[in-house]
Coordinates of C-alpha atoms in Angstrom, one line a residue:
M12 CA -30.4 83.9 -90.4
V13 CA -28.6 81.5 -88.0
T14 CA -30.6 78.3 -87.4
P15 CA -31.9 77.5 -83.9
N16 CA -28.9 75.3 -83.0
G17 CA -26.6 78.3 -83.7
E18 CA -24.4 76.4 -86.1
G19 CA -25.3 78.1 -89.4
D20 CA -27.6 77.8 -92.3
R21 CA -28.2 75.0 -94.8
T22 CA -25.1 76.1 -96.8
A23 CA -22.2 78.0 -95.3
A24 CA -18.6 78.7 -96.0
V25 CA -15.5 79.1 -93.8
V26 CA -12.8 81.3 -95.2
G27 CA -9.6 82.9 -94.0
L28 CA -9.3 86.6 -93.6
Q29 CA -5.6 87.0 -93.1
F30 CA -2.5 85.2 -94.4
G31 CA -3.8 81.7 -93.8
D32 CA -3.0 79.9 -90.6
E33 CA -6.1 81.5 -89.0
G34 CA -7.4 78.3 -87.5
K35 CA -10.0 77.6 -90.2
G36 CA -9.5 73.9 -89.7
K37 CA -10.7 74.0 -86.1
I38 CA -13.7 76.1 -87.0
T39 CA -14.6 73.8 -89.9
D40 CA -14.3 70.8 -87.6
Y41 CA -16.5 72.5 -85.0
L42 CA -19.2 73.4 -87.4
S43 CA -19.1 70.1 -89.5
G44 CA -21.0 68.2 -86.9
S45 CA -24.1 70.1 -88.1
Y46 CA -23.4 69.5 -91.8
D47 CA -23.8 66.5 -94.1
V48 CA -21.2 67.5 -96.6
V49 CA -17.9 69.4 -96.4
V50 CA -16.3 70.7 -99.6
R51 CA -12.8 72.0 -100.2
F52 CA -12.5 74.2 -103.3
N53 CA -8.9 75.5 -103.6
G54 CA -5.2 74.9 -102.9
G55 CA -3.3 71.7 -102.2
T56 CA -0.9 70.3 -99.7
N57 CA 0.5 73.8 -99.1
A58 CA -2.5 74.3 -96.8
G59 CA -2.3 72.5 -93.5
H60 CA -5.1 72.3 -90.9
T61 CA -4.7 70.8 -87.4
V62 CA -7.6 69.3 -85.5
V63 CA -7.3 68.0 -81.9
T64 CA -10.0 65.6 -80.6
D65 CA -10.3 62.9 -78.0
D66 CA -9.2 60.5 -80.8
G67 CA -5.9 62.3 -81.3
T68 CA -4.3 65.1 -83.3
F69 CA -5.1 65.1 -87.0
K70 CA -3.1 67.2 -89.6
F71 CA -5.0 67.6 -92.8
H72 CA -3.3 68.7 -96.0
L73 CA -5.8 67.7 -98.7
L74 CA -9.0 66.3 -97.1
P75 CA -11.2 69.0 -95.5
S76 CA -11.0 69.3 -91.7
G77 CA -14.6 68.4 -91.4
S78 CA -13.8 64.8 -92.5
L79 CA -13.8 63.5 -89.0
R80 CA -17.5 64.3 -88.3
T81 CA -19.5 64.7 -91.6
S82 CA -20.9 62.1 -93.9
Y83 CA -19.4 63.3 -97.2
V84 CA -16.3 65.2 -98.2
V85 CA -15.6 66.6 -101.6
L86 CA -12.3 67.7 -103.1
G87 CA -13.3 70.2 -105.8
S88 CA -12.0 70.9 -109.2
G89 CA -10.2 74.1 -108.1
M90 CA -7.8 72.0 -106.0
V91 CA -4.4 70.6 -107.0
I92 CA -4.0 67.1 -105.5
D93 CA -1.0 64.9 -104.9
P94 CA -2.8 61.5 -105.1
I95 CA 0.1 59.7 -103.4
S96 CA -0.2 61.9 -100.4
L97 CA -4.0 61.6 -100.5
I98 CA -4.1 57.9 -99.9
P99 CA -2.7 57.8 -96.4
E100 CA -4.9 60.7 -95.4
I101 CA -7.9 58.7 -96.5
E102 CA -6.7 55.7 -94.6
I103 CA -6.3 57.7 -91.4
V104 CA -9.7 59.4 -91.6
K105 CA -11.5 56.2 -92.4
K106 CA -10.3 54.7 -89.1
V107 CA -12.1 57.4 -87.2
N108 CA -15.1 57.9 -89.6
P109 CA -15.5 54.6 -91.4
A110 CA -18.8 55.6 -93.0
L111 CA -17.4 58.7 -94.6
R112 CA -18.1 59.0 -98.4
I113 CA -15.2 60.7 -100.3
I114 CA -15.7 62.3 -103.6
V115 CA -12.6 63.6 -105.6
S116 CA -13.0 65.8 -108.7
R117 CA -11.9 64.1 -111.9
N118 CA -11.0 67.6 -113.1
A119 CA -8.7 68.6 -110.2
H120 CA -5.1 68.8 -111.3
V121 CA -2.3 66.4 -110.2
V122 CA 0.8 67.5 -108.2
T123 CA 3.8 65.4 -109.1
K124 CA 7.3 65.1 -107.7
M125 CA 8.5 67.0 -110.8
H126 CA 6.3 69.9 -109.7
R127 CA 8.0 70.0 -106.3
Q128 CA 11.4 70.1 -108.0
L129 CA 10.2 73.0 -110.2
D130 CA 9.0 74.8 -107.1
V131 CA 12.5 74.8 -105.7
E132 CA 14.1 75.7 -109.0
E133 CA 11.8 78.6 -109.7
E134 CA 12.3 80.0 -106.2
K135 CA 16.1 80.1 -106.9
I136 CA 15.5 82.2 -109.9
R137 CA 13.3 84.7 -108.1
S138 CA 16.2 85.8 -105.9
S139 CA 15.2 89.0 -104.1
L140 CA 11.6 88.4 -105.0
M141 CA 11.6 85.1 -103.3
I142 CA 8.1 84.2 -102.1
G143 CA 9.0 81.8 -99.3
T144 CA 7.0 79.0 -101.0
T145 CA 6.3 75.8 -99.1
A146 CA 8.0 73.9 -102.0
Q147 CA 5.0 71.5 -102.3
G148 CA 4.7 72.0 -106.1
I149 CA 1.5 74.0 -105.9
G150 CA 2.5 76.9 -108.1
P151 CA 4.0 74.9 -110.9
T152 CA 1.0 72.6 -111.0
Y153 CA -1.3 75.6 -111.4
E154 CA 1.1 76.9 -114.1
D155 CA 0.7 73.6 -116.0
K156 CA -3.1 73.8 -115.5
Y157 CA -3.3 77.2 -117.2
A158 CA -0.7 76.2 -119.8
R159 CA -3.1 73.4 -120.7
T160 CA -0.5 70.7 -120.2
G161 CA -1.4 69.5 -116.8
I162 CA -2.4 66.0 -115.6
R163 CA -5.9 65.8 -114.2
M164 CA -7.1 63.3 -111.6
G165 CA -9.2 61.5 -114.2
D166 CA -6.1 60.9 -116.3
I167 CA -4.2 58.9 -113.7
T168 CA -6.2 55.7 -114.2
N169 CA -4.6 55.4 -117.7
F170 CA -0.9 54.8 -117.7
N171 CA -0.3 55.8 -121.3
V172 CA -2.0 59.1 -120.8
V173 CA 0.0 59.8 -117.6
K174 CA 3.3 58.9 -119.3
E175 CA 2.6 61.1 -122.3
K176 CA 1.6 64.1 -120.2
I177 CA 4.7 63.8 -118.0
E178 CA 6.9 63.8 -121.1
T179 CA 5.1 66.9 -122.4
M180 CA 5.5 68.6 -119.0
Y181 CA 9.2 67.7 -119.0
R182 CA 9.8 69.2 -122.4
M183 CA 8.0 72.4 -121.4
H184 CA 10.3 72.7 -118.3
S185 CA 13.5 71.0 -119.5
N186 CA 15.5 74.2 -119.0
L187 CA 14.8 74.1 -115.3
L188 CA 14.9 70.3 -114.9
S189 CA 17.9 69.4 -117.0
G190 CA 20.3 69.2 -114.0
T191 CA 17.9 67.2 -111.8
E192 CA 16.9 63.5 -111.5
F193 CA 14.0 64.1 -113.8
S194 CA 16.3 64.5 -116.8
D195 CA 16.5 60.7 -116.6
P196 CA 13.7 59.1 -118.6
E197 CA 13.7 56.1 -116.2
K198 CA 12.9 58.5 -113.3
R199 CA 10.0 60.0 -115.3
N200 CA 8.7 56.5 -116.0
E201 CA 8.9 55.6 -112.3
M202 CA 6.9 58.7 -111.5
A203 CA 4.3 57.8 -114.1
Q204 CA 4.0 54.3 -112.7
A205 CA 3.6 55.6 -109.1
L206 CA 0.8 58.0 -110.2
Y207 CA -0.9 55.2 -112.1
D208 CA -0.7 52.9 -109.1
A209 CA -2.2 55.6 -106.9
G210 CA -4.9 56.3 -109.5
L211 CA -6.1 52.7 -109.3
K212 CA -6.4 53.0 -105.5
I213 CA -8.5 56.1 -105.6
K214 CA -10.5 55.4 -108.8
E215 CA -13.6 54.6 -106.7
Y216 CA -13.6 58.2 -105.3
L217 CA -13.4 60.0 -108.7
D218 CA -16.4 61.9 -109.9
Y219 CA -17.5 65.1 -111.6
T220 CA -17.9 66.9 -108.4
E221 CA -20.0 69.8 -109.7
M222 CA -22.6 67.2 -110.5
A223 CA -22.1 65.3 -107.2
I224 CA -22.5 68.5 -105.1
D225 CA -25.6 69.5 -107.1
R226 CA -27.1 66.0 -106.4
L227 CA -26.4 66.3 -102.7
Y228 CA -27.9 69.8 -102.6
S229 CA -31.0 68.6 -104.4
Q230 CA -31.4 65.8 -101.8
G231 CA -31.6 68.4 -99.1
K232 CA -28.1 67.8 -97.6
R233 CA -26.5 70.6 -95.5
I234 CA -23.2 71.7 -97.1
L235 CA -20.2 73.4 -95.6
F236 CA -17.4 74.8 -97.8
E237 CA -13.9 75.0 -96.5
G238 CA -11.4 77.5 -97.9
A239 CA -7.6 77.2 -97.8
Q240 CA -5.2 80.1 -97.2
G241 CA -6.6 83.6 -96.7
V242 CA -7.7 86.7 -98.5
L243 CA -4.3 88.4 -98.3
L244 CA -2.7 85.5 -100.2
D245 CA -5.1 85.7 -103.1
P246 CA -3.2 86.3 -106.4
D247 CA -5.7 89.0 -107.4
F248 CA -6.5 90.7 -104.1
G249 CA -3.6 89.9 -101.9
F250 CA 0.0 91.2 -101.6
Y251 CA 1.2 90.1 -105.0
P252 CA 3.7 88.5 -105.7
F253 CA 3.8 87.2 -102.1
V254 CA 0.7 85.2 -102.6
T255 CA -0.5 81.6 -103.3
S256 CA -1.4 80.2 -106.7
S257 CA -5.1 79.7 -106.3
N258 CA -7.9 82.2 -105.6
T259 CA -8.6 82.1 -101.9
I260 CA -11.7 84.4 -101.6
S261 CA -15.2 83.2 -101.1
A262 CA -16.2 83.8 -104.7
S263 CA -13.8 81.1 -105.7
I264 CA -16.3 78.6 -104.3
Y265 CA -18.1 79.0 -107.6
T266 CA -15.0 78.5 -109.8
G267 CA -13.6 75.8 -107.6
T268 CA -16.7 73.6 -107.3
G269 CA -19.3 74.7 -109.9
F270 CA -21.7 75.5 -107.0
S271 CA -23.1 79.0 -107.2
L272 CA -22.1 81.4 -104.5
R273 CA -25.7 82.7 -104.6
K274 CA -26.7 79.5 -103.0
V275 CA -24.3 79.9 -100.0
N276 CA -26.4 81.2 -97.2
R277 CA -23.7 82.3 -94.8
I278 CA -20.0 83.2 -95.0
I279 CA -18.0 82.9 -91.8
G280 CA -14.7 84.7 -91.9
V281 CA -12.0 83.4 -89.6
A282 CA -9.3 85.6 -88.1
K283 CA -6.7 85.0 -85.4
A284 CA -6.8 87.4 -82.5
Y285 CA -3.4 88.5 -83.7
V286 CA -1.8 87.9 -87.1
S287 CA 0.6 85.2 -88.2
K288 CA 2.3 84.6 -91.6
V289 CA 4.6 82.1 -93.2
G290 CA 6.8 83.3 -96.0
E291 CA 8.0 86.6 -97.3
G292 CA 6.1 89.8 -98.1
P293 CA 4.8 92.9 -96.3
F294 CA 3.5 92.7 -92.8
P295 CA 2.8 96.2 -91.3
T296 CA 2.0 95.1 -87.7
E297 CA 4.8 92.5 -87.4
I298 CA 6.4 92.1 -84.0
T299 CA 10.2 91.4 -84.3
D300 CA 11.5 91.6 -80.7
D301 CA 11.5 89.1 -77.8
L302 CA 7.7 89.5 -77.6
A303 CA 7.5 87.8 -81.0
K304 CA 9.1 84.7 -79.6
Q305 CA 6.9 84.7 -76.6
L306 CA 3.8 85.0 -78.7
R307 CA 5.0 82.4 -81.2
D308 CA 5.8 79.9 -78.4
L309 CA 2.5 80.5 -76.6
G310 CA 0.5 80.0 -79.8
G311 CA 2.6 77.1 -81.2
E312 CA 3.1 79.2 -84.3
Y313 CA 4.9 76.8 -86.5
G314 CA 3.6 75.8 -89.9
T315 CA 1.5 72.6 -90.2
T316 CA 3.0 71.8 -93.6
T317 CA 6.5 73.1 -93.3
G318 CA 7.2 73.3 -89.5
R319 CA 8.7 76.8 -90.2
P320 CA 8.3 79.4 -87.4
R321 CA 5.5 81.8 -88.4
R322 CA 6.0 85.6 -88.3
V323 CA 3.6 87.2 -85.8
G324 CA 2.1 90.6 -85.3
W325 CA -0.7 92.6 -83.8
L326 CA -4.3 92.3 -85.2
D327 CA -4.6 94.6 -88.3
L328 CA -8.1 96.0 -88.6
P329 CA -7.6 97.9 -91.9
M330 CA -6.6 94.6 -93.5
L331 CA -9.4 92.7 -91.8
R332 CA -11.9 95.3 -92.9
Y333 CA -10.7 94.9 -96.4
A334 CA -10.9 91.1 -96.2
V335 CA -14.4 91.2 -94.7
R336 CA -15.6 93.3 -97.7
I337 CA -13.9 91.1 -100.3
D338 CA -15.3 87.9 -98.8
D339 CA -18.7 89.5 -98.1
V340 CA -18.5 88.0 -94.6
D341 CA -21.7 87.6 -92.5
E342 CA -20.0 86.6 -89.2
L343 CA -16.6 86.5 -87.6
A344 CA -14.8 83.6 -85.8
I345 CA -11.8 84.8 -83.7
T346 CA -9.2 82.1 -82.8
K347 CA -6.4 82.0 -80.3
V348 CA -8.0 84.4 -77.9
D349 CA -6.4 82.5 -75.0
T350 CA -2.9 82.9 -76.5
L351 CA -3.2 86.6 -76.9
G352 CA -4.8 87.2 -73.5
M353 CA -1.7 85.9 -71.8
L354 CA 0.2 89.0 -72.7
D355 CA 0.1 91.9 -70.3
R356 CA -0.7 94.5 -73.0
V357 CA -2.4 93.9 -76.3
K358 CA -2.3 96.1 -79.3
V359 CA -4.7 96.4 -82.3
C360 CA -3.9 98.4 -85.4
K361 CA -7.0 100.6 -86.0
Q362 CA -5.7 102.8 -88.8
Y363 CA -2.9 103.4 -91.3
L364 CA -0.9 106.6 -91.8
L365 CA 0.7 107.3 -95.1
D366 CA 3.1 110.2 -95.2
G367 CA 1.6 111.2 -91.8
K368 CA -2.0 111.3 -93.1
P369 CA -4.8 108.8 -92.4
I370 CA -5.8 106.5 -95.3
D371 CA -9.0 104.4 -95.5
Y372 CA -7.6 101.7 -97.8
V373 CA -5.0 98.9 -97.9
P374 CA -2.2 99.7 -100.4
R375 CA -1.0 96.6 -102.2
D376 CA 1.9 97.9 -104.2
M377 CA 5.2 97.0 -102.5
E378 CA 6.7 100.5 -102.4
T379 CA 3.7 102.1 -100.8
I380 CA 3.0 99.4 -98.2
K381 CA 6.5 99.8 -96.9
K382 CA 5.7 103.4 -96.0
I383 CA 2.6 102.5 -93.9
E384 CA 2.7 103.5 -90.3
P385 CA 0.1 101.6 -88.1
V386 CA -1.9 103.5 -85.4
Y387 CA -2.6 101.3 -82.4
E388 CA -5.3 101.0 -79.7
E389 CA -4.0 99.3 -76.5
F390 CA -5.8 96.9 -74.3
D391 CA -5.1 95.0 -71.1
G392 CA -4.5 91.3 -71.4
W393 CA -7.4 89.2 -70.0
G394 CA -5.4 86.3 -68.7
S395 CA -6.5 82.7 -68.8
I396 CA -10.0 81.7 -69.8
S397 CA -12.0 79.2 -67.7
D398 CA -12.5 75.8 -69.3
S399 CA -16.0 75.9 -67.9
I400 CA -17.2 77.8 -70.9
S401 CA -15.6 75.5 -73.5
G402 CA -17.8 73.8 -76.0
R403 CA -20.9 75.8 -75.0
K404 CA -23.2 78.4 -76.3
I405 CA -22.8 81.4 -74.0
S406 CA -23.7 85.0 -73.6
I407 CA -20.8 87.4 -74.4
D408 CA -21.1 88.7 -70.8
Q409 CA -19.9 85.3 -69.5
L410 CA -16.5 86.0 -71.0
P411 CA -13.8 87.9 -69.1
P412 CA -14.7 91.6 -69.2
K413 CA -11.3 92.6 -70.7
L414 CA -11.9 90.1 -73.5
V415 CA -15.4 91.4 -74.0
K416 CA -13.9 94.9 -74.5
Y417 CA -11.5 93.6 -77.1
I418 CA -14.2 91.7 -79.0
K419 CA -16.6 94.7 -79.0
F420 CA -13.9 97.0 -80.3
I421 CA -13.4 94.6 -83.2
E422 CA -17.2 94.4 -83.9
D423 CA -17.6 98.2 -83.7
Q424 CA -14.6 98.7 -86.1
L425 CA -15.7 96.1 -88.6
G426 CA -19.5 96.3 -88.4
K427 CA -19.7 92.5 -88.1
S428 CA -20.6 90.3 -85.2
V429 CA -18.2 87.8 -83.6
G430 CA -20.2 84.6 -83.4
I431 CA -17.5 82.1 -82.4
I432 CA -14.3 82.3 -80.4
S433 CA -11.7 79.6 -80.1
M434 CA -9.0 78.8 -77.6
G435 CA -6.1 76.6 -78.5
K436 CA -6.3 73.5 -80.8
E437 CA -8.7 71.2 -78.9
R438 CA -12.1 70.8 -80.5
N439 CA -14.0 71.4 -77.3
R440 CA -12.3 74.7 -76.6
T441 CA -14.6 76.5 -79.0
V442 CA -17.5 78.8 -77.9
R443 CA -20.6 80.0 -79.8
I444 CA -21.6 83.4 -78.6
I445 CA -25.3 84.0 -78.4
K446 CA -26.4 87.7 -78.4

């Protein structure tokens, strides 16, 4: 049940329902004012979240988006962390929220410059199966984690341990790294020193976060979990191999933090009013004509991490229905409704046809998904949305009637309520819908 202030229960999670880039950061920031703790449980610098406030524009890559308003933030053990990149993020956030307590998992794995190079080299080998990786070293870091040769955050306060592990990693990957700067022992030594120096700066934040979260929960703190990426990028449930390297679904809260999913009272699934995607892979509702550029420019659809233009397409309800089920979503948050509304006509994919016949599932093998034919429902655009409703709790009937029709169609198709809508990047242009 939603609490009287309409901002969720004692524990809640914000997760993405598409290909990432849904606007989770803004929703997390909006909700975080009602929570004491914000926890991130997966991914690394490949996930970028942008938050716009009166204090400026903040682009988060490692710290949770709720860092600006909450009292504690936690980087869980399911993450992979570049400690050198983390330091300036901490410095920026501390200027806005000086009382913020930061807790970083000792067991989270460390992203190094060598991992970034491996990301590039591995992408070359994939050739026609190129993923379109962000080249942030995320995949190779998870590879080393599961090969049991990785560096953990708790290691980087000991120079000898860091140096030994870097040498082991180099030997494991020497066939890919032999022609790069990392074949030079001195470069590897410099990297070890830089990681050690960073480790000394963040030593005060390191803890066993599964214990820290449990302590905070036992103290009665309200906790919000922030996911990175989206369901369709999950390596088990997304469009493999065009996926990320960590599990992105709500269940990975448990594996990424040690906090039981059974204790999470509410799961809020975030979807854009249309769909955007960075990287390669199937995209059944993709728009590829001049309308794509128009929508991309209206929505500022360029990656937070890479700056790459995002692919865009119509809202895909079969995919969304699948994601809602996988994430066991209680409530929907729909972002960028102002952007989509500026189009004269809006389409929504309500069903797939395969070989001319309706199907009630989302195929995830590459040959089948290429044969999918989307069936669309069309709506009139609803134009601009008055700023007078921004930052308020309103009745759905206070929205433009054409937008209400669009929202109710989504609710009817998915069997879930839309509780939040968002317009643009500014924090105050977020609306809680009371029904």
